[in-house]
Every structure is written in C-alpha cells, then in structure tokens.
C-alpha cells in the first residue's frame, strides 16, 4: 500500500491510513517504511543521479531540489486554499514546509542537499505520525521504519539510512527500537546465508 507522493511525503493522510488498515487481517502486525530519497553522482555530488538509459545527471530527489531552487530564487509560494495552490498541491505543500526550514538546510555542515533531505525526512515523519490511528488496526502491532533511501552510482548498491524505528499498538505507547541498528546487527562477512532449515537467522543484507 503506497502512502507517498512527491518528496517521499505520505500525502495519503488519515483517510489513506484508514483505507490501508482495512486491508490488514485481524491481529496481524504491520511494517511501514517511509522517507525521502537522495542520490550521489559518480563523482560524489549529493543530489545528482545518472538514471538508467540517460546520458546526463539529473536531480534526486527532483521534487525536493526543485522546491529548494524555487525558494532560493525568492519566488512566491501560492497561498494554501487558493486555486493555484490546489492545482499543484503536493509541490506547493513541500515548498511551504521547506520555507520555514531554510536556515537549517543551508547551515548543514555537509551541504545544503544533505540538509534538504534531512528536513524532507522531518516533514515525512510529521505527516506519518499525524495520520496514524491505532484504533483502525484490528489488533496487532505497528512498526514504523523511517529514514532516507540513498541511491548510489553503479555498480555500487543502494542503501537505506534509518533515522527512526519504533513499535506501538492500541494498548502500547510507541517504543523506540533505533538502538537495534548496530554494526553487529547490520553487517556480516558471511557471503552465504544459512538455509531456512539450519536453525539460524540469515544475515542482514548490506543494502
């Protein structure tokens, strides 16, 4: 079930979460993965990607970088509720949210495109947490894994950087599991995972 729109923001909202919840069997657990993406070019530039079948680099995430370029050029953002705003709602929402975060974006020690994706994640997290209604899930637990998808240049694998990891239920307050992501849990030198009959867990993949 897809909650997201431009910038990896879960625009489906409360109605989308309710529709999703009605697909879940009684007392079953749910994992939701959310967040924006960013790319790194072959020369190491953050925010540029050489896509398959193309001969030139292009922005990634294109929506986030386009919104930031609009704000950097001091162009106006349509007022919420106006026809102009509604006709391009997702992009205008992204611009509106990023506008109040410009200082954080531009002051990030690793550059504005790193700051941009971190703030885009914060926006996604705010909407994700706001849309949850545990009463809509008929028992079971909800696990939220939020972070940033990092698209690497070929032949390197892609990565996911976890920034938030929690579990909750209708009777259990959210509990952070982020400390689980340790080097011991995530990395392995064993190139061959055990078979399902070996009685041990397969190692985590690196991407």
mmCIF file of C-alpha atoms in Angstrom, residues 29-194:
data_model
loop_
_atom_site.group_PDB
_atom_site.id
_atom_site.type_symbol
_atom_site.label_atom_id
_atom_site.label_comp_id
_atom_site.label_asym_id
_atom_site.label_seq_id
_atom_site.Cartn_x
_atom_site.Cartn_y
_atom_site.Cartn_z
ATOM 1 C CA UNK A 29 1.334 -6.893 12.552
ATOM 2 C CA UNK A 30 2.236 -4.134 10.099
ATOM 3 C CA UNK A 31 5.538 -2.655 8.928
ATOM 4 C CA UNK A 32 5.529 0.795 7.325
ATOM 5 C CA UNK A 33 8.723 2.112 5.709
ATOM 6 C CA UNK A 34 8.754 5.814 4.864
ATOM 7 C CA UNK A 35 11.042 8.678 3.945
ATOM 8 C CA UNK A 36 12.571 10.593 1.033
ATOM 9 C CA UNK A 37 15.459 9.596 -1.185
ATOM 10 C CA UNK A 38 18.685 11.248 -2.243
ATOM 11 C CA UNK A 39 21.291 10.269 -4.806
ATOM 12 C CA UNK A 40 25.053 10.506 -5.137
ATOM 13 C CA UNK A 41 26.672 11.000 -8.522
ATOM 14 C CA UNK A 42 29.685 9.031 -9.816
ATOM 15 C CA UNK A 43 31.892 11.989 -8.812
ATOM 16 C CA UNK A 44 30.427 12.133 -5.299
ATOM 17 C CA UNK A 45 27.982 15.038 -5.683
ATOM 18 C CA UNK A 46 24.972 14.716 -3.375
ATOM 19 C CA UNK A 47 21.637 15.272 -5.106
ATOM 20 C CA UNK A 48 22.587 14.177 -8.629
ATOM 21 C CA UNK A 49 21.942 10.801 -10.261
ATOM 22 C CA UNK A 50 22.725 9.137 -13.563
ATOM 23 C CA UNK A 51 19.467 7.306 -14.286
ATOM 24 C CA UNK A 52 19.258 4.215 -16.438
ATOM 25 C CA UNK A 53 19.001 4.987 -20.134
ATOM 26 C CA UNK A 54 20.077 8.626 -19.707
ATOM 27 C CA UNK A 55 23.336 10.311 -20.624
ATOM 28 C CA UNK A 56 23.195 13.232 -18.209
ATOM 29 C CA UNK A 57 22.915 13.723 -14.459
ATOM 30 C CA UNK A 58 19.574 14.844 -13.046
ATOM 31 C CA UNK A 59 18.422 15.934 -9.572
ATOM 32 C CA UNK A 60 17.348 13.375 -6.982
ATOM 33 C CA UNK A 61 15.098 13.945 -5.220
ATOM 34 C CA UNK A 62 13.955 16.149 -8.101
ATOM 35 C CA UNK A 63 10.883 17.493 -6.270
ATOM 36 C CA UNK A 64 12.820 18.483 -3.152
ATOM 37 C CA UNK A 65 15.665 20.084 -5.096
ATOM 38 C CA UNK A 66 13.169 21.865 -7.363
ATOM 39 C CA UNK A 67 11.300 23.219 -4.349
ATOM 40 C CA UNK A 68 14.536 24.446 -2.778
ATOM 41 C CA UNK A 69 15.616 26.128 -6.033
ATOM 42 C CA UNK A 70 12.249 27.909 -6.142
ATOM 43 C CA UNK A 71 12.740 29.202 -2.600
ATOM 44 C CA UNK A 72 16.402 30.129 -3.170
ATOM 45 C CA UNK A 73 15.238 32.290 -6.080
ATOM 46 C CA UNK A 74 12.875 34.099 -3.675
ATOM 47 C CA UNK A 75 9.853 33.146 -5.762
ATOM 48 C CA UNK A 76 6.467 33.267 -4.020
ATOM 49 C CA UNK A 77 4.595 30.214 -2.799
ATOM 50 C CA UNK A 78 0.838 30.211 -3.520
ATOM 51 C CA UNK A 79 -1.421 30.618 -0.503
ATOM 52 C CA UNK A 80 -2.970 27.372 0.811
ATOM 53 C CA UNK A 81 -6.598 27.166 -0.302
ATOM 54 C CA UNK A 82 -6.041 29.152 -3.475
ATOM 55 C CA UNK A 83 -6.742 27.547 -6.836
ATOM 56 C CA UNK A 84 -3.088 27.903 -7.824
ATOM 57 C CA UNK A 85 -2.030 26.076 -4.646
ATOM 58 C CA UNK A 86 -4.557 23.280 -5.071
ATOM 59 C CA UNK A 87 -3.669 22.616 -8.722
ATOM 60 C CA UNK A 88 -0.139 21.622 -7.658
ATOM 61 C CA UNK A 89 -0.868 20.748 -4.057
ATOM 62 C CA UNK A 90 1.971 18.360 -3.285
ATOM 63 C CA UNK A 91 4.728 20.583 -4.669
ATOM 64 C CA UNK A 92 3.303 23.705 -3.051
ATOM 65 C CA UNK A 93 2.973 21.911 0.282
ATOM 66 C CA UNK A 94 6.623 20.879 0.005
ATOM 67 C CA UNK A 95 7.671 24.463 -0.735
ATOM 68 C CA UNK A 96 5.606 25.789 2.172
ATOM 69 C CA UNK A 97 7.115 23.308 4.618
ATOM 70 C CA UNK A 98 10.680 23.826 3.415
ATOM 71 C CA UNK A 99 10.371 27.619 3.525
ATOM 72 C CA UNK A 100 10.384 27.615 7.330
ATOM 73 C CA UNK A 101 13.404 25.289 7.363
ATOM 74 C CA UNK A 102 15.727 27.217 5.052
ATOM 75 C CA UNK A 103 18.201 28.176 7.771
ATOM 76 C CA UNK A 104 18.659 24.533 8.836
ATOM 77 C CA UNK A 105 19.000 23.408 5.226
ATOM 78 C CA UNK A 106 21.667 25.914 4.272
ATOM 79 C CA UNK A 107 23.631 25.602 7.516
ATOM 80 C CA UNK A 108 24.064 21.832 7.366
ATOM 81 C CA UNK A 109 27.785 21.022 7.710
ATOM 82 C CA UNK A 110 27.660 18.549 4.811
ATOM 83 C CA UNK A 111 25.988 20.926 2.364
ATOM 84 C CA UNK A 112 22.506 22.123 1.565
ATOM 85 C CA UNK A 113 21.414 18.990 -0.296
ATOM 86 C CA UNK A 114 22.162 16.874 2.767
ATOM 87 C CA UNK A 115 20.313 19.403 4.902
ATOM 88 C CA UNK A 116 17.450 19.293 2.407
ATOM 89 C CA UNK A 117 16.924 15.547 2.607
ATOM 90 C CA UNK A 118 17.136 15.625 6.410
ATOM 91 C CA UNK A 119 14.401 18.263 6.525
ATOM 92 C CA UNK A 120 12.348 16.371 3.954
ATOM 93 C CA UNK A 121 12.521 13.397 6.295
ATOM 94 C CA UNK A 122 11.313 15.557 9.183
ATOM 95 C CA UNK A 123 8.302 16.602 7.106
ATOM 96 C CA UNK A 124 7.563 12.990 6.160
ATOM 97 C CA UNK A 125 7.840 11.934 9.786
ATOM 98 C CA UNK A 126 5.453 14.670 10.945
ATOM 99 C CA UNK A 127 2.783 13.584 8.458
ATOM 100 C CA UNK A 128 3.385 9.890 9.084
ATOM 101 C CA UNK A 129 2.876 10.231 12.828
ATOM 102 C CA UNK A 130 -0.116 12.506 12.312
ATOM 103 C CA UNK A 131 -2.027 10.058 10.114
ATOM 104 C CA UNK A 132 -1.803 7.047 12.444
ATOM 105 C CA UNK A 133 -4.941 5.844 14.204
ATOM 106 C CA UNK A 134 -4.223 2.598 16.014
ATOM 107 C CA UNK A 135 -7.928 2.062 16.601
ATOM 108 C CA UNK A 136 -8.257 1.428 12.865
ATOM 109 C CA UNK A 137 -5.985 -1.633 13.132
ATOM 110 C CA UNK A 138 -7.856 -4.638 14.458
ATOM 111 C CA UNK A 139 -5.241 -5.799 16.962
ATOM 112 C CA UNK A 140 -1.601 -6.397 16.153
ATOM 113 C CA UNK A 141 1.325 -4.009 16.279
ATOM 114 C CA UNK A 142 2.551 -1.239 14.012
ATOM 115 C CA UNK A 143 6.255 -0.926 13.274
ATOM 116 C CA UNK A 144 7.456 2.325 11.697
ATOM 117 C CA UNK A 145 10.827 2.444 9.959
ATOM 118 C CA UNK A 146 11.698 5.912 8.742
ATOM 119 C CA UNK A 147 14.835 7.049 7.012
ATOM 120 C CA UNK A 148 16.479 8.056 3.759
ATOM 121 C CA UNK A 149 16.898 5.907 0.655
ATOM 122 C CA UNK A 150 20.361 6.594 -0.793
ATOM 123 C CA UNK A 151 20.736 5.820 -4.486
ATOM 124 C CA UNK A 152 24.368 5.165 -5.325
ATOM 125 C CA UNK A 153 26.063 5.267 -8.723
ATOM 126 C CA UNK A 154 26.518 1.931 -10.456
ATOM 127 C CA UNK A 155 27.953 -0.587 -9.742
ATOM 128 C CA UNK A 156 27.511 0.276 -6.042
ATOM 129 C CA UNK A 157 24.396 -0.948 -4.203
ATOM 130 C CA UNK A 158 21.744 1.375 -2.841
ATOM 131 C CA UNK A 159 21.458 1.978 0.891
ATOM 132 C CA UNK A 160 18.801 2.893 3.439
ATOM 133 C CA UNK A 161 19.809 5.130 6.354
ATOM 134 C CA UNK A 162 17.448 4.509 9.302
ATOM 135 C CA UNK A 163 16.577 7.619 11.293
ATOM 136 C CA UNK A 164 13.552 6.378 13.221
ATOM 137 C CA UNK A 165 12.426 2.870 14.215
ATOM 138 C CA UNK A 166 9.547 2.228 16.604
ATOM 139 C CA UNK A 167 6.792 -0.196 17.582
ATOM 140 C CA UNK A 168 3.340 0.504 19.013
ATOM 141 C CA UNK A 169 -0.152 -0.888 19.364
ATOM 142 C CA UNK A 170 -3.566 0.264 20.527
ATOM 143 C CA UNK A 171 -2.546 -0.594 24.093
ATOM 144 C CA UNK A 172 1.191 0.153 23.844
ATOM 145 C CA UNK A 173 2.802 3.583 23.553
ATOM 146 C CA UNK A 174 5.422 3.965 20.819
ATOM 147 C CA UNK A 175 8.739 2.413 21.818
ATOM 148 C CA UNK A 176 11.950 3.299 20.017
ATOM 149 C CA UNK A 177 13.904 0.406 18.509
ATOM 150 C CA UNK A 178 16.549 2.564 16.852
ATOM 151 C CA UNK A 179 19.291 1.244 19.120
ATOM 152 C CA UNK A 180 18.839 -2.128 17.369
ATOM 153 C CA UNK A 181 20.694 -0.764 14.361
ATOM 154 C CA UNK A 182 24.220 -1.583 15.453
ATOM 155 C CA UNK A 183 27.168 -2.716 13.381
ATOM 156 C CA UNK A 184 26.827 -6.172 14.916
ATOM 157 C CA UNK A 185 23.197 -6.475 13.800
ATOM 158 C CA UNK A 186 23.551 -4.950 10.340
ATOM 159 C CA UNK A 187 26.875 -6.133 8.945
ATOM 160 C CA UNK A 188 28.199 -9.578 8.176
ATOM 161 C CA UNK A 189 31.242 -11.027 6.464
ATOM 162 C CA UNK A 190 29.409 -14.262 5.694
ATOM 163 C CA UNK A 191 28.668 -14.238 1.930
ATOM 164 C CA UNK A 192 26.381 -17.288 2.107
ATOM 165 C CA UNK A 193 23.217 -17.052 4.242
ATOM 166 C CA UNK A 194 22.216 -20.189 6.149
#
